[in-house]
């Protein structure tokens, strides 16, 4: 990890999967201790993830997060008491365009998140068990996504064919330009959310809510949905296993998630300088 002069950090916004969490979705004791030390030092800490809010509860409790968090890539900001601070739904037009493109892809599983549920039409998809393990709850099988148009928080295209998702991302972006955000939160997940549902806007909103200047904020992540917060944070940190295009958009690069890279960044780049 290289080092450079930074402002004292008062607020850290962190991605979850691939950043704080190990590949089995667990938190290491070093990461838990680093976040605890951060909070004891008076630095605000929160989470920004592509996950739905209800799939963050275990980590919020384990880390002692006591400020609003950002689910659905920033589409839904949730207060500590569970009430909604901000919510941005995917426009129906963008949802229809997205679903029309994805339905012709046999290698892609289509998941829709709406009304607090994980919705799908085919529960036998090979990636369903892994997603259920990560989320901590089961999907709801529906015959059609049409009844949920206008209330959709996120559409996910999931596929073990990572290159196919790269190609679909490039095809879909111009079709929903100005209507939706399209980004790969992980190599096997392509997320489609509302325009305001991005981690950059989430960081701005949360920093203002906490009374912290943007130059005193830090952001850490590994996925294609994380550079949005890198662009506005005073300090941006990419995980060691992130794709090169993500690393190039961060100020610094730390170790991978299996090397406790997030804890290392907290210890050396934030706590050490407080």
mmCIF file of C-alpha atoms in Angstrom:
data_model
loop_
_atom_site.group_PDB
_atom_site.id
_atom_site.type_symbol
_atom_site.label_atom_id
_atom_site.label_comp_id
_atom_site.label_asym_id
_atom_site.label_seq_id
_atom_site.Cartn_x
_atom_site.Cartn_y
_atom_site.Cartn_z
ATOM 1 C CA UNK A 1 0.000 0.000 0.000
ATOM 2 C CA UNK A 2 1.353 3.403 -0.940
ATOM 3 C CA UNK A 3 0.698 6.461 1.247
ATOM 4 C CA UNK A 4 0.054 10.134 0.598
ATOM 5 C CA UNK A 5 -1.042 13.201 2.512
ATOM 6 C CA UNK A 6 -4.735 13.124 3.351
ATOM 7 C CA UNK A 7 -7.177 15.123 5.448
ATOM 8 C CA UNK A 8 -8.114 13.702 8.847
ATOM 9 C CA UNK A 9 -11.024 11.353 8.142
ATOM 10 C CA UNK A 10 -14.297 11.780 10.032
ATOM 11 C CA UNK A 11 -16.477 9.370 8.036
ATOM 12 C CA UNK A 12 -15.693 6.085 6.264
ATOM 13 C CA UNK A 13 -18.211 4.541 3.874
ATOM 14 C CA UNK A 14 -17.419 0.931 3.035
ATOM 15 C CA UNK A 15 -18.609 -1.613 0.518
ATOM 16 C CA UNK A 16 -19.473 -5.036 1.964
ATOM 17 C CA UNK A 17 -19.025 -8.030 -0.373
ATOM 18 C CA UNK A 18 -15.440 -8.317 -1.547
ATOM 19 C CA UNK A 19 -14.370 -5.577 0.853
ATOM 20 C CA UNK A 20 -15.376 -6.066 4.484
ATOM 21 C CA UNK A 21 -16.565 -9.631 3.960
ATOM 22 C CA UNK A 22 -14.501 -12.728 3.296
ATOM 23 C CA UNK A 23 -15.486 -14.947 0.341
ATOM 24 C CA UNK A 24 -17.787 -16.984 2.625
ATOM 25 C CA UNK A 25 -19.631 -13.741 3.567
ATOM 26 C CA UNK A 26 -18.168 -13.700 7.099
ATOM 27 C CA UNK A 27 -16.348 -10.914 8.950
ATOM 28 C CA UNK A 28 -12.846 -11.509 10.279
ATOM 29 C CA UNK A 29 -12.101 -10.618 13.883
ATOM 30 C CA UNK A 30 -9.463 -8.154 12.666
ATOM 31 C CA UNK A 31 -12.050 -6.311 10.583
ATOM 32 C CA UNK A 32 -14.523 -6.185 13.480
ATOM 33 C CA UNK A 33 -11.801 -4.858 15.778
ATOM 34 C CA UNK A 34 -10.666 -2.244 13.252
ATOM 35 C CA UNK A 35 -14.186 -0.877 12.808
ATOM 36 C CA UNK A 36 -14.702 -0.830 16.578
ATOM 37 C CA UNK A 37 -11.449 1.119 17.022
ATOM 38 C CA UNK A 38 -12.519 3.511 14.269
ATOM 39 C CA UNK A 39 -15.809 4.269 15.997
ATOM 40 C CA UNK A 40 -14.083 4.620 19.382
ATOM 41 C CA UNK A 41 -11.810 7.218 17.772
ATOM 42 C CA UNK A 42 -14.899 9.285 16.885
ATOM 43 C CA UNK A 43 -14.971 8.404 13.178
ATOM 44 C CA UNK A 44 -18.387 7.665 11.691
ATOM 45 C CA UNK A 45 -18.629 4.331 9.878
ATOM 46 C CA UNK A 46 -21.328 3.073 7.532
ATOM 47 C CA UNK A 47 -22.028 0.560 4.781
ATOM 48 C CA UNK A 48 -22.872 1.021 1.095
ATOM 49 C CA UNK A 49 -23.770 -2.145 -0.756
ATOM 50 C CA UNK A 50 -25.739 -3.546 -3.634
ATOM 51 C CA UNK A 51 -27.537 -5.752 -1.109
ATOM 52 C CA UNK A 52 -31.083 -5.030 0.021
ATOM 53 C CA UNK A 53 -31.306 -3.407 3.461
ATOM 54 C CA UNK A 54 -32.665 -6.557 5.149
ATOM 55 C CA UNK A 55 -29.533 -8.447 4.038
ATOM 56 C CA UNK A 56 -27.311 -6.028 5.983
ATOM 57 C CA UNK A 57 -28.778 -6.504 9.462
ATOM 58 C CA UNK A 58 -26.329 -9.162 10.672
ATOM 59 C CA UNK A 59 -23.300 -7.104 9.624
ATOM 60 C CA UNK A 60 -24.763 -3.883 11.044
ATOM 61 C CA UNK A 61 -25.134 -5.594 14.411
ATOM 62 C CA UNK A 62 -21.705 -7.246 14.331
ATOM 63 C CA UNK A 63 -19.967 -3.967 13.450
ATOM 64 C CA UNK A 64 -22.072 -1.779 15.739
ATOM 65 C CA UNK A 65 -23.119 0.567 12.939
ATOM 66 C CA UNK A 66 -25.263 3.316 14.472
ATOM 67 C CA UNK A 67 -25.719 5.725 11.556
ATOM 68 C CA UNK A 68 -27.794 5.395 8.347
ATOM 69 C CA UNK A 69 -26.692 2.767 5.828
ATOM 70 C CA UNK A 70 -27.052 2.523 2.043
ATOM 71 C CA UNK A 71 -28.589 -0.505 0.343
ATOM 72 C CA UNK A 72 -29.282 -1.162 -3.348
ATOM 73 C CA UNK A 73 -26.105 0.744 -4.351
ATOM 74 C CA UNK A 74 -27.418 3.826 -2.574
ATOM 75 C CA UNK A 75 -30.977 3.528 -3.810
ATOM 76 C CA UNK A 76 -32.312 3.125 -0.277
ATOM 77 C CA UNK A 77 -30.821 4.860 2.766
ATOM 78 C CA UNK A 78 -32.048 3.386 6.035
ATOM 79 C CA UNK A 79 -31.925 4.942 9.498
ATOM 80 C CA UNK A 80 -30.681 2.840 12.427
ATOM 81 C CA UNK A 81 -34.277 2.331 13.612
ATOM 82 C CA UNK A 82 -35.211 0.790 10.243
ATOM 83 C CA UNK A 83 -37.097 3.794 8.893
ATOM 84 C CA UNK A 84 -36.358 4.976 5.351
ATOM 85 C CA UNK A 85 -34.260 8.118 4.991
ATOM 86 C CA UNK A 86 -34.203 8.136 1.159
ATOM 87 C CA UNK A 87 -35.591 5.743 -1.480
ATOM 88 C CA UNK A 88 -35.120 5.791 -5.268
ATOM 89 C CA UNK A 89 -37.033 3.290 -7.428
ATOM 90 C CA UNK A 90 -36.109 2.188 -10.936
ATOM 91 C CA UNK A 91 -38.333 3.892 -13.523
ATOM 92 C CA UNK A 92 -40.802 1.473 -15.123
ATOM 93 C CA UNK A 93 -39.483 2.325 -18.590
ATOM 94 C CA UNK A 94 -35.942 1.378 -17.623
ATOM 95 C CA UNK A 95 -37.185 -1.820 -15.985
ATOM 96 C CA UNK A 96 -39.050 -2.865 -19.131
ATOM 97 C CA UNK A 97 -36.034 -2.177 -21.369
ATOM 98 C CA UNK A 98 -33.770 -4.126 -19.031
ATOM 99 C CA UNK A 99 -36.072 -7.121 -18.711
ATOM 100 C CA UNK A 100 -36.625 -7.267 -22.475
ATOM 101 C CA UNK A 101 -32.871 -7.457 -23.072
ATOM 102 C CA UNK A 102 -32.156 -9.996 -20.335
ATOM 103 C CA UNK A 103 -35.025 -12.381 -21.040
ATOM 104 C CA UNK A 104 -33.318 -13.558 -24.235
ATOM 105 C CA UNK A 105 -30.151 -14.607 -22.368
ATOM 106 C CA UNK A 106 -30.320 -18.296 -21.336
ATOM 107 C CA UNK A 107 -27.096 -18.005 -19.306
ATOM 108 C CA UNK A 108 -28.493 -15.156 -17.196
ATOM 109 C CA UNK A 109 -30.649 -15.448 -14.085
ATOM 110 C CA UNK A 110 -32.962 -12.447 -13.620
ATOM 111 C CA UNK A 111 -33.647 -11.290 -10.079
ATOM 112 C CA UNK A 112 -35.888 -8.371 -9.136
ATOM 113 C CA UNK A 113 -35.877 -6.683 -5.737
ATOM 114 C CA UNK A 114 -39.103 -4.904 -4.837
ATOM 115 C CA UNK A 115 -41.417 -4.443 -1.851
ATOM 116 C CA UNK A 116 -38.715 -5.768 0.456
ATOM 117 C CA UNK A 117 -38.549 -9.117 -1.355
ATOM 118 C CA UNK A 118 -36.194 -10.956 -3.693
ATOM 119 C CA UNK A 119 -38.325 -11.971 -6.675
ATOM 120 C CA UNK A 120 -37.557 -14.460 -9.429
ATOM 121 C CA UNK A 121 -39.401 -16.659 -11.879
ATOM 122 C CA UNK A 122 -37.073 -19.680 -11.856
ATOM 123 C CA UNK A 123 -35.991 -20.894 -8.392
ATOM 124 C CA UNK A 124 -33.796 -23.631 -9.885
ATOM 125 C CA UNK A 125 -31.114 -21.259 -11.177
ATOM 126 C CA UNK A 126 -27.595 -22.448 -10.268
ATOM 127 C CA UNK A 127 -26.721 -19.165 -8.536
ATOM 128 C CA UNK A 128 -29.821 -19.041 -6.321
ATOM 129 C CA UNK A 129 -28.378 -21.110 -3.424
ATOM 130 C CA UNK A 130 -25.268 -18.918 -3.205
ATOM 131 C CA UNK A 131 -27.317 -15.728 -3.261
ATOM 132 C CA UNK A 132 -29.689 -17.099 -0.623
ATOM 133 C CA UNK A 133 -26.695 -17.904 1.581
ATOM 134 C CA UNK A 134 -25.366 -14.375 1.178
ATOM 135 C CA UNK A 135 -28.676 -12.606 1.710
ATOM 136 C CA UNK A 136 -29.857 -14.807 4.545
ATOM 137 C CA UNK A 137 -33.392 -15.238 3.209
ATOM 138 C CA UNK A 138 -35.203 -17.108 0.444
ATOM 139 C CA UNK A 139 -36.601 -15.717 -2.819
ATOM 140 C CA UNK A 140 -40.258 -15.342 -3.691
ATOM 141 C CA UNK A 141 -41.288 -17.050 -6.940
ATOM 142 C CA UNK A 142 -43.577 -14.978 -9.182
ATOM 143 C CA UNK A 143 -45.156 -15.616 -12.567
ATOM 144 C CA UNK A 144 -44.403 -12.114 -13.826
ATOM 145 C CA UNK A 145 -42.473 -9.024 -12.756
ATOM 146 C CA UNK A 146 -45.084 -6.752 -14.343
ATOM 147 C CA UNK A 147 -47.108 -6.127 -11.133
ATOM 148 C CA UNK A 148 -43.996 -4.645 -9.521
ATOM 149 C CA UNK A 149 -43.106 -2.113 -12.213
ATOM 150 C CA UNK A 150 -42.619 1.306 -10.670
ATOM 151 C CA UNK A 151 -41.718 -0.203 -7.279
ATOM 152 C CA UNK A 152 -38.500 -1.958 -8.264
ATOM 153 C CA UNK A 153 -35.400 -1.166 -6.210
ATOM 154 C CA UNK A 154 -32.968 -3.177 -8.301
ATOM 155 C CA UNK A 155 -32.742 -5.687 -11.136
ATOM 156 C CA UNK A 156 -29.828 -8.104 -11.098
ATOM 157 C CA UNK A 157 -28.504 -10.126 -14.009
ATOM 158 C CA UNK A 158 -26.558 -13.009 -12.467
ATOM 159 C CA UNK A 159 -24.337 -15.303 -14.488
ATOM 160 C CA UNK A 160 -21.220 -17.411 -14.080
ATOM 161 C CA UNK A 161 -20.261 -16.087 -17.531
ATOM 162 C CA UNK A 162 -18.567 -12.874 -16.404
ATOM 163 C CA UNK A 163 -17.606 -11.859 -19.947
ATOM 164 C CA UNK A 164 -21.239 -12.060 -21.015
ATOM 165 C CA UNK A 165 -22.148 -9.590 -18.265
ATOM 166 C CA UNK A 166 -19.440 -7.220 -19.487
ATOM 167 C CA UNK A 167 -21.022 -7.362 -22.944
ATOM 168 C CA UNK A 168 -24.551 -6.929 -21.587
ATOM 169 C CA UNK A 169 -23.417 -3.942 -19.520
ATOM 170 C CA UNK A 170 -22.091 -2.280 -22.685
ATOM 171 C CA UNK A 171 -25.298 -3.046 -24.595
ATOM 172 C CA UNK A 172 -27.672 -1.952 -21.856
ATOM 173 C CA UNK A 173 -26.043 1.315 -20.809
ATOM 174 C CA UNK A 174 -26.976 3.299 -23.944
ATOM 175 C CA UNK A 175 -30.513 1.881 -23.895
ATOM 176 C CA UNK A 176 -31.233 3.220 -20.383
ATOM 177 C CA UNK A 177 -28.989 6.299 -20.450
ATOM 178 C CA UNK A 178 -30.491 9.019 -18.292
ATOM 179 C CA UNK A 179 -32.936 6.556 -16.750
ATOM 180 C CA UNK A 180 -30.836 4.055 -14.833
ATOM 181 C CA UNK A 181 -27.405 3.132 -13.541
ATOM 182 C CA UNK A 182 -25.808 -0.056 -14.870
ATOM 183 C CA UNK A 183 -22.759 -1.485 -13.099
ATOM 184 C CA UNK A 184 -21.193 -4.797 -12.121
ATOM 185 C CA UNK A 185 -21.122 -4.953 -8.329
ATOM 186 C CA UNK A 186 -19.212 -8.236 -8.658
ATOM 187 C CA UNK A 187 -17.930 -10.046 -11.784
ATOM 188 C CA UNK A 188 -20.973 -12.332 -11.711
ATOM 189 C CA UNK A 189 -23.582 -9.639 -10.938
ATOM 190 C CA UNK A 190 -24.844 -6.850 -13.197
ATOM 191 C CA UNK A 191 -26.957 -4.347 -11.220
ATOM 192 C CA UNK A 192 -29.549 -1.999 -12.716
ATOM 193 C CA UNK A 193 -30.813 0.742 -10.401
ATOM 194 C CA UNK A 194 -32.295 4.242 -10.532
ATOM 195 C CA UNK A 195 -30.050 7.129 -11.592
ATOM 196 C CA UNK A 196 -29.870 8.453 -8.024
ATOM 197 C CA UNK A 197 -29.177 4.949 -6.735
ATOM 198 C CA UNK A 198 -25.406 5.162 -6.744
ATOM 199 C CA UNK A 199 -22.834 5.143 -3.991
ATOM 200 C CA UNK A 200 -21.538 8.596 -4.884
ATOM 201 C CA UNK A 201 -24.876 10.258 -4.194
ATOM 202 C CA UNK A 202 -25.243 8.063 -1.111
ATOM 203 C CA UNK A 203 -21.925 9.309 0.235
ATOM 204 C CA UNK A 204 -22.923 12.928 -0.358
ATOM 205 C CA UNK A 205 -26.276 12.457 1.373
ATOM 206 C CA UNK A 206 -24.836 10.578 4.343
ATOM 207 C CA UNK A 207 -21.969 13.049 4.806
ATOM 208 C CA UNK A 208 -24.409 15.969 4.813
ATOM 209 C CA UNK A 209 -26.663 14.099 7.248
ATOM 210 C CA UNK A 210 -23.701 13.582 9.593
ATOM 211 C CA UNK A 211 -22.329 17.103 9.140
ATOM 212 C CA UNK A 212 -19.046 15.944 7.603
ATOM 213 C CA UNK A 213 -17.284 17.778 4.769
ATOM 214 C CA UNK A 214 -16.604 15.593 1.730
ATOM 215 C CA UNK A 215 -12.843 16.162 1.984
ATOM 216 C CA UNK A 216 -13.028 14.463 5.389
ATOM 217 C CA UNK A 217 -14.703 11.346 4.018
ATOM 218 C CA UNK A 218 -13.157 8.083 2.853
ATOM 219 C CA UNK A 219 -14.575 5.297 0.697
ATOM 220 C CA UNK A 220 -13.359 1.739 0.214
ATOM 221 C CA UNK A 221 -14.562 -0.916 -2.222
ATOM 222 C CA UNK A 222 -13.745 -3.431 -4.910
ATOM 223 C CA UNK A 223 -16.544 -3.465 -7.489
ATOM 224 C CA UNK A 224 -17.675 -1.552 -10.538
ATOM 225 C CA UNK A 225 -20.298 0.247 -8.442
ATOM 226 C CA UNK A 226 -17.673 1.679 -6.064
ATOM 227 C CA UNK A 227 -15.878 4.308 -8.229
ATOM 228 C CA UNK A 228 -19.030 6.451 -7.949
ATOM 229 C CA UNK A 229 -18.139 7.037 -4.307
ATOM 230 C CA UNK A 230 -14.411 7.192 -5.073
ATOM 231 C CA UNK A 231 -15.131 10.274 -7.207
ATOM 232 C CA UNK A 232 -16.577 12.289 -4.321
ATOM 233 C CA UNK A 233 -14.681 10.976 -1.271
ATOM 234 C CA UNK A 234 -11.714 12.840 0.136
ATOM 235 C CA UNK A 235 -9.813 9.527 0.206
ATOM 236 C CA UNK A 236 -10.630 6.517 -1.965
ATOM 237 C CA UNK A 237 -9.227 3.042 -1.426
ATOM 238 C CA UNK A 238 -9.560 0.026 -3.729
ATOM 239 C CA UNK A 239 -9.212 -3.553 -2.580
ATOM 240 C CA UNK A 240 -6.269 -5.590 -3.817
ATOM 241 C CA UNK A 241 -8.361 -8.071 -5.789
ATOM 242 C CA UNK A 242 -10.372 -5.370 -7.592
ATOM 243 C CA UNK A 243 -10.203 -5.146 -11.376
ATOM 244 C CA UNK A 244 -7.548 -2.783 -12.689
ATOM 245 C CA UNK A 245 -10.138 -0.327 -13.992
ATOM 246 C CA UNK A 246 -11.448 0.034 -10.407
ATOM 247 C CA UNK A 247 -7.979 0.354 -8.882
ATOM 248 C CA UNK A 248 -7.055 3.145 -11.305
ATOM 249 C CA UNK A 249 -9.953 5.251 -10.030
ATOM 250 C CA UNK A 250 -8.875 5.072 -6.373
ATOM 251 C CA UNK A 251 -6.216 7.122 -4.569
ATOM 252 C CA UNK A 252 -4.736 4.037 -2.918
ATOM 253 C CA UNK A 253 -4.846 0.261 -3.123
ATOM 254 C CA UNK A 254 -4.849 -1.982 -0.050
ATOM 255 C CA UNK A 255 -4.675 -5.763 0.352
ATOM 256 C CA UNK A 256 -7.375 -8.133 -0.842
ATOM 257 C CA UNK A 257 -10.371 -9.105 1.255
ATOM 258 C CA UNK A 258 -8.754 -12.454 2.129
ATOM 259 C CA UNK A 259 -5.763 -10.464 3.433
ATOM 260 C CA UNK A 260 -7.929 -8.223 5.651
ATOM 261 C CA UNK A 261 -7.225 -5.328 3.296
ATOM 262 C CA UNK A 262 -10.094 -3.227 4.678
ATOM 263 C CA UNK A 263 -8.789 -3.584 8.233
ATOM 264 C CA UNK A 264 -5.291 -2.730 7.024
ATOM 265 C CA UNK A 265 -6.583 0.444 5.368
ATOM 266 C CA UNK A 266 -8.476 1.481 8.496
ATOM 267 C CA UNK A 267 -5.454 0.885 10.708
ATOM 268 C CA UNK A 268 -2.792 2.523 8.544
ATOM 269 C CA UNK A 269 -4.603 5.200 6.597
ATOM 270 C CA UNK A 270 -7.217 6.428 9.045
ATOM 271 C CA UNK A 271 -6.507 5.470 12.651
ATOM 272 C CA UNK A 272 -2.769 6.042 12.327
ATOM 273 C CA UNK A 273 -3.403 9.642 11.186
ATOM 274 C CA UNK A 274 -6.147 10.637 13.625
#
